[in-house]
Amino acid sequence: MKYNFDQIVDRSGTNALKLEGYKGYIFNSYDSLDLPFNDDEFIHMWVADMEFACAPEILDAIKKRVDRQILGYTINSDSRLYDSLSKWCKDRYDFTFEKNQLVTSNGIVLAISNIISYIVNEDEKVLFNTPAYGQFAVACDKNNRKYITSELTKDEKGYYSIDFDDLEKKMSQSDVKLFIFCNPHNPTGRAWTKEELEKIGQLIKKYDLWVISDEIHCDIRRKDAPRHIPLGKVLTDYDKLITCMAVSKSFNIAGLAESSIIIRNENLRKKWKFYNKSAVNPLNHEATIAAYTKGSDWLKECNEYLDDNFKYLDEFFAKNLSKAIISPAQTTYLAWVDFKEYFEEDEDLELFFAKLAGVLIESDKTFVDHANRMVRLNLACPRSYLEEGLNRIADAINNKHKEKFIG
């Protein structure tokens, strides 16, 4: 490989949320939480950023911008972002959009929260599928808006599907205004098929819903998975669609927090621009453009490395934790694992693995509904790091009844 994904990068002293913020984020506790491991002894398989060094092409672009010596107020005034993103989308997904539809945001979660405040009234509701990324609910709660959910169905092998009867029932409710669609789906890793997307599109149009398509994970793909299909390719002329994309997950630059939001509706764009000025962070902006223009080789090798990590995970669990159900991975670098055969309902898995394994994970408390005894494992890490984490997890579970664990 051209890039070294086996490299262990020292993140100590960088104020990394993954290392420094786990007590508050996972356990809603800070110094009061007593764990039998020092901070530097944990294996971090929780929050969705990678343990891989950023692509040197991106770092070079940031350095070049720093060398200009001034980091003043910056705006997205030229066409470079549009040119790079539109070419990326056309080449990879055969998806096109107009330049005037593109705005930027300091993260997709912030964009979703803002859009909810702009288009959903206090007596109206937001709909999304579950299990769901927890920030969808947080965005609703912060805006004092209610949400309802439609549960995905899961077969005995952990493969998730859309319950279209239930989804239509929820969409048809007169007070449902907005559907947040995770495409591809986090945390289950589903890549939606063309048939599924067309069916969703028909329902959205039938009930005249606003829809946010969160496509942040679209560039991370297993080699045997179908090509990503933006919802905008299915709803080709639907005015109430907002598409959210970013390089933050794909290229491990989440801390830079620039996202691309494609808003078709002219009135919503005017409202967005009124409340969100055109300023961008100069370093974030250059990093984003560099990722789209120079990052394809790095991303290709990253996806190949992740394919091997998922293969290792499957083989390890088959040998050591055969009762666990791993949802078939099609997208993301996050494995979704059902541990119901090893734990009682409502056991605190996050605390269990932290105390007995020294591994930090995200479990049901991080997600919205239908995630009991489910664990999301971040596999975007060097193989040696993954091996250590999985060995600790297996040892903790296989010795579960030999240890005294107090949740």
PDB file of N, CA and C in Angstrom, residues 134-195:
ATOM      1  N   GLY A 134     -28.091   8.616  17.847  1.00  0.00           N
ATOM      2  CA  GLY A 134     -28.723   9.347  18.935  1.00  0.00           C
ATOM      3  C   GLY A 134     -28.878  10.827  18.706  1.00  0.00           C
ATOM      4  N   GLN A 135     -28.003  11.425  17.862  1.00  0.00           N
ATOM      5  CA  GLN A 135     -28.068  12.867  17.659  1.00  0.00           C
ATOM      6  C   GLN A 135     -29.314  13.302  16.889  1.00  0.00           C
ATOM      7  N   PHE A 136     -29.976  12.372  16.198  1.00  0.00           N
ATOM      8  CA  PHE A 136     -31.244  12.745  15.573  1.00  0.00           C
ATOM      9  C   PHE A 136     -32.256  13.149  16.647  1.00  0.00           C
ATOM     10  N   ALA A 137     -32.307  12.363  17.712  1.00  0.00           N
ATOM     11  CA  ALA A 137     -33.218  12.677  18.817  1.00  0.00           C
ATOM     12  C   ALA A 137     -32.780  13.944  19.540  1.00  0.00           C
ATOM     13  N   VAL A 138     -31.471  14.095  19.734  1.00  0.00           N
ATOM     14  CA  VAL A 138     -30.954  15.281  20.410  1.00  0.00           C
ATOM     15  C   VAL A 138     -31.324  16.538  19.637  1.00  0.00           C
ATOM     16  N   ALA A 139     -31.216  16.485  18.309  1.00  0.00           N
ATOM     17  CA  ALA A 139     -31.553  17.652  17.481  1.00  0.00           C
ATOM     18  C   ALA A 139     -33.015  18.044  17.653  1.00  0.00           C
ATOM     19  N   CYS A 140     -33.884  17.034  17.775  1.00  0.00           N
ATOM     20  CA  CYS A 140     -35.299  17.324  18.013  1.00  0.00           C
ATOM     21  C   CYS A 140     -35.505  17.911  19.405  1.00  0.00           C
ATOM     22  N   ASP A 141     -34.887  17.291  20.390  1.00  0.00           N
ATOM     23  CA  ASP A 141     -35.054  17.745  21.773  1.00  0.00           C
ATOM     24  C   ASP A 141     -34.567  19.178  21.961  1.00  0.00           C
ATOM     25  N   LYS A 142     -33.449  19.512  21.345  1.00  0.00           N
ATOM     26  CA  LYS A 142     -32.906  20.863  21.485  1.00  0.00           C
ATOM     27  C   LYS A 142     -33.845  21.918  20.915  1.00  0.00           C
ATOM     28  N   ASN A 143     -34.634  21.517  19.929  1.00  0.00           N
ATOM     29  CA  ASN A 143     -35.588  22.440  19.309  1.00  0.00           C
ATOM     30  C   ASN A 143     -36.986  22.327  19.895  1.00  0.00           C
ATOM     31  N   ASN A 144     -37.111  21.520  20.950  1.00  0.00           N
ATOM     32  CA  ASN A 144     -38.426  21.299  21.571  1.00  0.00           C
ATOM     33  C   ASN A 144     -39.432  20.772  20.559  1.00  0.00           C
ATOM     34  N   ARG A 145     -38.965  19.845  19.722  1.00  0.00           N
ATOM     35  CA  ARG A 145     -39.825  19.193  18.742  1.00  0.00           C
ATOM     36  C   ARG A 145     -39.926  17.713  19.072  1.00  0.00           C
ATOM     37  N   LYS A 146     -41.100  17.149  18.910  1.00  0.00           N
ATOM     38  CA  LYS A 146     -41.305  15.737  19.191  1.00  0.00           C
ATOM     39  C   LYS A 146     -40.909  14.902  17.970  1.00  0.00           C
ATOM     40  N   TYR A 147     -40.534  13.669  18.237  1.00  0.00           N
ATOM     41  CA  TYR A 147     -40.210  12.751  17.143  1.00  0.00           C
ATOM     42  C   TYR A 147     -40.909  11.426  17.358  1.00  0.00           C
ATOM     43  N   ILE A 148     -41.167  10.724  16.268  1.00  0.00           N
ATOM     44  CA  ILE A 148     -41.662   9.365  16.310  1.00  0.00           C
ATOM     45  C   ILE A 148     -40.735   8.508  15.466  1.00  0.00           C
ATOM     46  N   THR A 149     -40.802   7.209  15.651  1.00  0.00           N
ATOM     47  CA  THR A 149     -39.844   6.334  14.978  1.00  0.00           C
ATOM     48  C   THR A 149     -40.558   5.178  14.288  1.00  0.00           C
ATOM     49  N   SER A 150     -39.865   4.637  13.288  1.00  0.00           N
ATOM     50  CA  SER A 150     -40.301   3.425  12.605  1.00  0.00           C
ATOM     51  C   SER A 150     -39.164   2.416  12.716  1.00  0.00           C
ATOM     52  N   GLU A 151     -39.445   1.302  13.357  1.00  0.00           N
ATOM     53  CA  GLU A 151     -38.406   0.320  13.636  1.00  0.00           C
ATOM     54  C   GLU A 151     -38.052  -0.480  12.381  1.00  0.00           C
ATOM     55  N   LEU A 152     -36.743  -0.601  12.119  1.00  0.00           N
ATOM     56  CA  LEU A 152     -36.271  -1.507  11.083  1.00  0.00           C
ATOM     57  C   LEU A 152     -36.445  -2.942  11.561  1.00  0.00           C
ATOM     58  N   THR A 153     -36.737  -3.850  10.652  1.00  0.00           N
ATOM     59  CA  THR A 153     -36.843  -5.260  11.017  1.00  0.00           C
ATOM     60  C   THR A 153     -35.477  -5.920  10.865  1.00  0.00           C
ATOM     61  N   LYS A 154     -35.234  -6.964  11.665  1.00  0.00           N
ATOM     62  CA  LYS A 154     -33.943  -7.654  11.650  1.00  0.00           C
ATOM     63  C   LYS A 154     -34.169  -9.154  11.597  1.00  0.00           C
ATOM     64  N   ASP A 155     -33.460  -9.831  10.674  1.00  0.00           N
ATOM     65  CA  ASP A 155     -33.600 -11.280  10.599  1.00  0.00           C
ATOM     66  C   ASP A 155     -32.596 -11.958  11.532  1.00  0.00           C
ATOM     67  N   GLU A 156     -32.574 -13.289  11.526  1.00  0.00           N
ATOM     68  CA  GLU A 156     -31.745 -14.034  12.471  1.00  0.00           C
ATOM     69  C   GLU A 156     -30.250 -13.860  12.215  1.00  0.00           C
ATOM     70  N   LYS A 157     -29.887 -13.354  11.034  1.00  0.00           N
ATOM     71  CA  LYS A 157     -28.476 -13.120  10.727  1.00  0.00           C
ATOM     72  C   LYS A 157     -28.059 -11.676  10.968  1.00  0.00           C
ATOM     73  N   GLY A 158     -28.980 -10.868  11.487  1.00  0.00           N
ATOM     74  CA  GLY A 158     -28.665  -9.486  11.791  1.00  0.00           C
ATOM     75  C   GLY A 158     -28.835  -8.529  10.636  1.00  0.00           C
ATOM     76  N   TYR A 159     -29.502  -8.968   9.565  1.00  0.00           N
ATOM     77  CA  TYR A 159     -29.703  -8.131   8.387  1.00  0.00           C
ATOM     78  C   TYR A 159     -30.968  -7.289   8.575  1.00  0.00           C
ATOM     79  N   TYR A 160     -30.827  -5.983   8.409  1.00  0.00           N
ATOM     80  CA  TYR A 160     -31.930  -5.061   8.664  1.00  0.00           C
ATOM     81  C   TYR A 160     -32.647  -4.682   7.369  1.00  0.00           C
ATOM     82  N   SER A 161     -33.957  -4.492   7.485  1.00  0.00           N
ATOM     83  CA  SER A 161     -34.791  -4.067   6.358  1.00  0.00           C
ATOM     84  C   SER A 161     -35.796  -3.036   6.834  1.00  0.00           C
ATOM     85  N   ILE A 162     -36.349  -2.311   5.915  1.00  0.00           N
ATOM     86  CA  ILE A 162     -37.361  -1.297   6.225  1.00  0.00           C
ATOM     87  C   ILE A 162     -38.731  -1.950   6.305  1.00  0.00           C
ATOM     88  N   ASP A 163     -39.456  -1.653   7.354  1.00  0.00           N
ATOM     89  CA  ASP A 163     -40.845  -2.088   7.487  1.00  0.00           C
ATOM     90  C   ASP A 163     -41.713  -1.027   6.797  1.00  0.00           C
ATOM     91  N   PHE A 164     -41.989  -1.252   5.524  1.00  0.00           N
ATOM     92  CA  PHE A 164     -42.658  -0.215   4.741  1.00  0.00           C
ATOM     93  C   PHE A 164     -44.093   0.024   5.184  1.00  0.00           C
ATOM     94  N   ASP A 165     -44.750  -0.999   5.691  1.00  0.00           N
ATOM     95  CA  ASP A 165     -46.112  -0.791   6.195  1.00  0.00           C
ATOM     96  C   ASP A 165     -46.104   0.153   7.384  1.00  0.00           C
ATOM     97  N   ASP A 166     -45.175  -0.083   8.318  1.00  0.00           N
ATOM     98  CA  ASP A 166     -45.088   0.787   9.493  1.00  0.00           C
ATOM     99  C   ASP A 166     -44.608   2.179   9.106  1.00  0.00           C
ATOM    100  N   LEU A 167     -43.647   2.235   8.166  1.00  0.00           N
ATOM    101  CA  LEU A 167     -43.138   3.535   7.747  1.00  0.00           C
ATOM    102  C   LEU A 167     -44.242   4.374   7.116  1.00  0.00           C
ATOM    103  N   GLU A 168     -45.054   3.770   6.275  1.00  0.00           N
ATOM    104  CA  GLU A 168     -46.149   4.527   5.664  1.00  0.00           C
ATOM    105  C   GLU A 168     -47.172   4.953   6.708  1.00  0.00           C
ATOM    106  N   LYS A 169     -47.429   4.074   7.657  1.00  0.00           N
ATOM    107  CA  LYS A 169     -48.375   4.426   8.720  1.00  0.00           C
ATOM    108  C   LYS A 169     -47.904   5.676   9.467  1.00  0.00           C
ATOM    109  N   LYS A 170     -46.609   5.744   9.743  1.00  0.00           N
ATOM    110  CA  LYS A 170     -46.069   6.901  10.461  1.00  0.00           C
ATOM    111  C   LYS A 170     -46.017   8.132   9.548  1.00  0.00           C
ATOM    112  N   MET A 171     -45.633   7.947   8.287  1.00  0.00           N
ATOM    113  CA  MET A 171     -45.573   9.078   7.359  1.00  0.00           C
ATOM    114  C   MET A 171     -46.938   9.693   7.110  1.00  0.00           C
ATOM    115  N   SER A 172     -47.967   8.881   7.180  1.00  0.00           N
ATOM    116  CA  SER A 172     -49.322   9.358   6.858  1.00  0.00           C
ATOM    117  C   SER A 172     -49.933  10.215   7.967  1.00  0.00           C
ATOM    118  N   GLN A 173     -49.307  10.217   9.138  1.00  0.00           N
ATOM    119  CA  GLN A 173     -49.853  11.020  10.228  1.00  0.00           C
ATOM    120  C   GLN A 173     -49.789  12.498   9.865  1.00  0.00           C
ATOM    121  N   SER A 174     -50.857  13.192  10.104  1.00  0.00           N
ATOM    122  CA  SER A 174     -50.980  14.573   9.638  1.00  0.00           C
ATOM    123  C   SER A 174     -49.985  15.527  10.299  1.00  0.00           C
ATOM    124  N   ASP A 175     -49.476  15.162  11.470  1.00  0.00           N
ATOM    125  CA  ASP A 175     -48.559  16.060  12.160  1.00  0.00           C
ATOM    126  C   ASP A 175     -47.087  15.731  11.892  1.00  0.00           C
ATOM    127  N   VAL A 176     -46.812  14.747  11.054  1.00  0.00           N
ATOM    128  CA  VAL A 176     -45.430  14.440  10.689  1.00  0.00           C
ATOM    129  C   VAL A 176     -45.020  15.348   9.534  1.00  0.00           C
ATOM    130  N   LYS A 177     -43.990  16.143   9.759  1.00  0.00           N
ATOM    131  CA  LYS A 177     -43.573  17.162   8.783  1.00  0.00           C
ATOM    132  C   LYS A 177     -42.270  16.796   8.080  1.00  0.00           C
ATOM    133  N   LEU A 178     -41.374  16.118   8.800  1.00  0.00           N
ATOM    134  CA  LEU A 178     -40.018  15.888   8.300  1.00  0.00           C
ATOM    135  C   LEU A 178     -39.603  14.439   8.542  1.00  0.00           C
ATOM    136  N   PHE A 179     -38.985  13.840   7.525  1.00  0.00           N
ATOM    137  CA  PHE A 179     -38.409  12.505   7.633  1.00  0.00           C
ATOM    138  C   PHE A 179     -36.899  12.634   7.532  1.00  0.00           C
ATOM    139  N   ILE A 180     -36.165  12.173   8.569  1.00  0.00           N
ATOM    140  CA  ILE A 180     -34.713  12.130   8.521  1.00  0.00           C
ATOM    141  C   ILE A 180     -34.315  10.725   8.109  1.00  0.00           C
ATOM    142  N   PHE A 181     -33.638  10.626   6.990  1.00  0.00           N
ATOM    143  CA  PHE A 181     -33.287   9.335   6.405  1.00  0.00           C
ATOM    144  C   PHE A 181     -31.779   9.166   6.434  1.00  0.00           C
ATOM    145  N   CYS A 182     -31.308   8.097   7.032  1.00  0.00           N
ATOM    146  CA  CYS A 182     -29.879   7.825   7.148  1.00  0.00           C
ATOM    147  C   CYS A 182     -29.465   6.903   6.000  1.00  0.00           C
ATOM    148  N   ASN A 183     -28.696   7.454   5.047  1.00  0.00           N
ATOM    149  CA  ASN A 183     -28.395   6.756   3.794  1.00  0.00           C
ATOM    150  C   ASN A 183     -26.915   6.912   3.432  1.00  0.00           C
ATOM    151  N   PRO A 184     -26.082   5.871   3.710  1.00  0.00           N
ATOM    152  CA  PRO A 184     -26.393   4.556   4.272  1.00  0.00           C
ATOM    153  C   PRO A 184     -26.667   4.648   5.768  1.00  0.00           C
ATOM    154  N   HIS A 185     -27.141   3.525   6.313  1.00  0.00           N
ATOM    155  CA  HIS A 185     -27.672   3.578   7.665  1.00  0.00           C
ATOM    156  C   HIS A 185     -26.611   3.360   8.734  1.00  0.00           C
ATOM    157  N   ASN A 186     -26.631   4.246   9.702  1.00  0.00           N
ATOM    158  CA  ASN A 186     -25.835   4.147  10.922  1.00  0.00           C
ATOM    159  C   ASN A 186     -26.818   3.956  12.086  1.00  0.00           C
ATOM    160  N   PRO A 187     -26.723   2.893  12.880  1.00  0.00           N
ATOM    161  CA  PRO A 187     -25.542   2.051  13.090  1.00  0.00           C
ATOM    162  C   PRO A 187     -25.540   0.691  12.385  1.00  0.00           C
ATOM    163  N   THR A 188     -26.568   0.346  11.628  1.00  0.00           N
ATOM    164  CA  THR A 188     -26.675  -1.040  11.153  1.00  0.00           C
ATOM    165  C   THR A 188     -25.754  -1.351   9.977  1.00  0.00           C
ATOM    166  N   GLY A 189     -25.266  -0.325   9.284  1.00  0.00           N
ATOM    167  CA  GLY A 189     -24.388  -0.548   8.147  1.00  0.00           C
ATOM    168  C   GLY A 189     -25.088  -0.922   6.861  1.00  0.00           C
ATOM    169  N   ARG A 190     -26.418  -0.746   6.789  1.00  0.00           N
ATOM    170  CA  ARG A 190     -27.136  -1.099   5.574  1.00  0.00           C
ATOM    171  C   ARG A 190     -26.891  -0.096   4.455  1.00  0.00           C
ATOM    172  N   ALA A 191     -26.639  -0.639   3.263  1.00  0.00           N
ATOM    173  CA  ALA A 191     -26.635   0.149   2.030  1.00  0.00           C
ATOM    174  C   ALA A 191     -27.977  -0.099   1.359  1.00  0.00           C
ATOM    175  N   TRP A 192     -28.782   0.938   1.241  1.00  0.00           N
ATOM    176  CA  TRP A 192     -30.132   0.752   0.706  1.00  0.00           C
ATOM    177  C   TRP A 192     -30.082   0.482  -0.794  1.00  0.00           C
ATOM    178  N   THR A 193     -30.943  -0.419  -1.242  1.00  0.00           N
ATOM    179  CA  THR A 193     -30.994  -0.777  -2.657  1.00  0.00           C
ATOM    180  C   THR A 193     -31.805   0.260  -3.440  1.00  0.00           C
ATOM    181  N   LYS A 194     -31.681   0.196  -4.748  1.00  0.00           N
ATOM    182  CA  LYS A 194     -32.449   1.099  -5.613  1.00  0.00           C
ATOM    183  C   LYS A 194     -33.942   0.894  -5.401  1.00  0.00           C
ATOM    184  N   GLU A 195     -34.360  -0.361  -5.251  1.00  0.00           N
ATOM    185  CA  GLU A 195     -35.783  -0.658  -5.056  1.00  0.00           C
ATOM    186  C   GLU A 195     -36.289  -0.073  -3.743  1.00  0.00           C
TER     187      GLU A 195
END
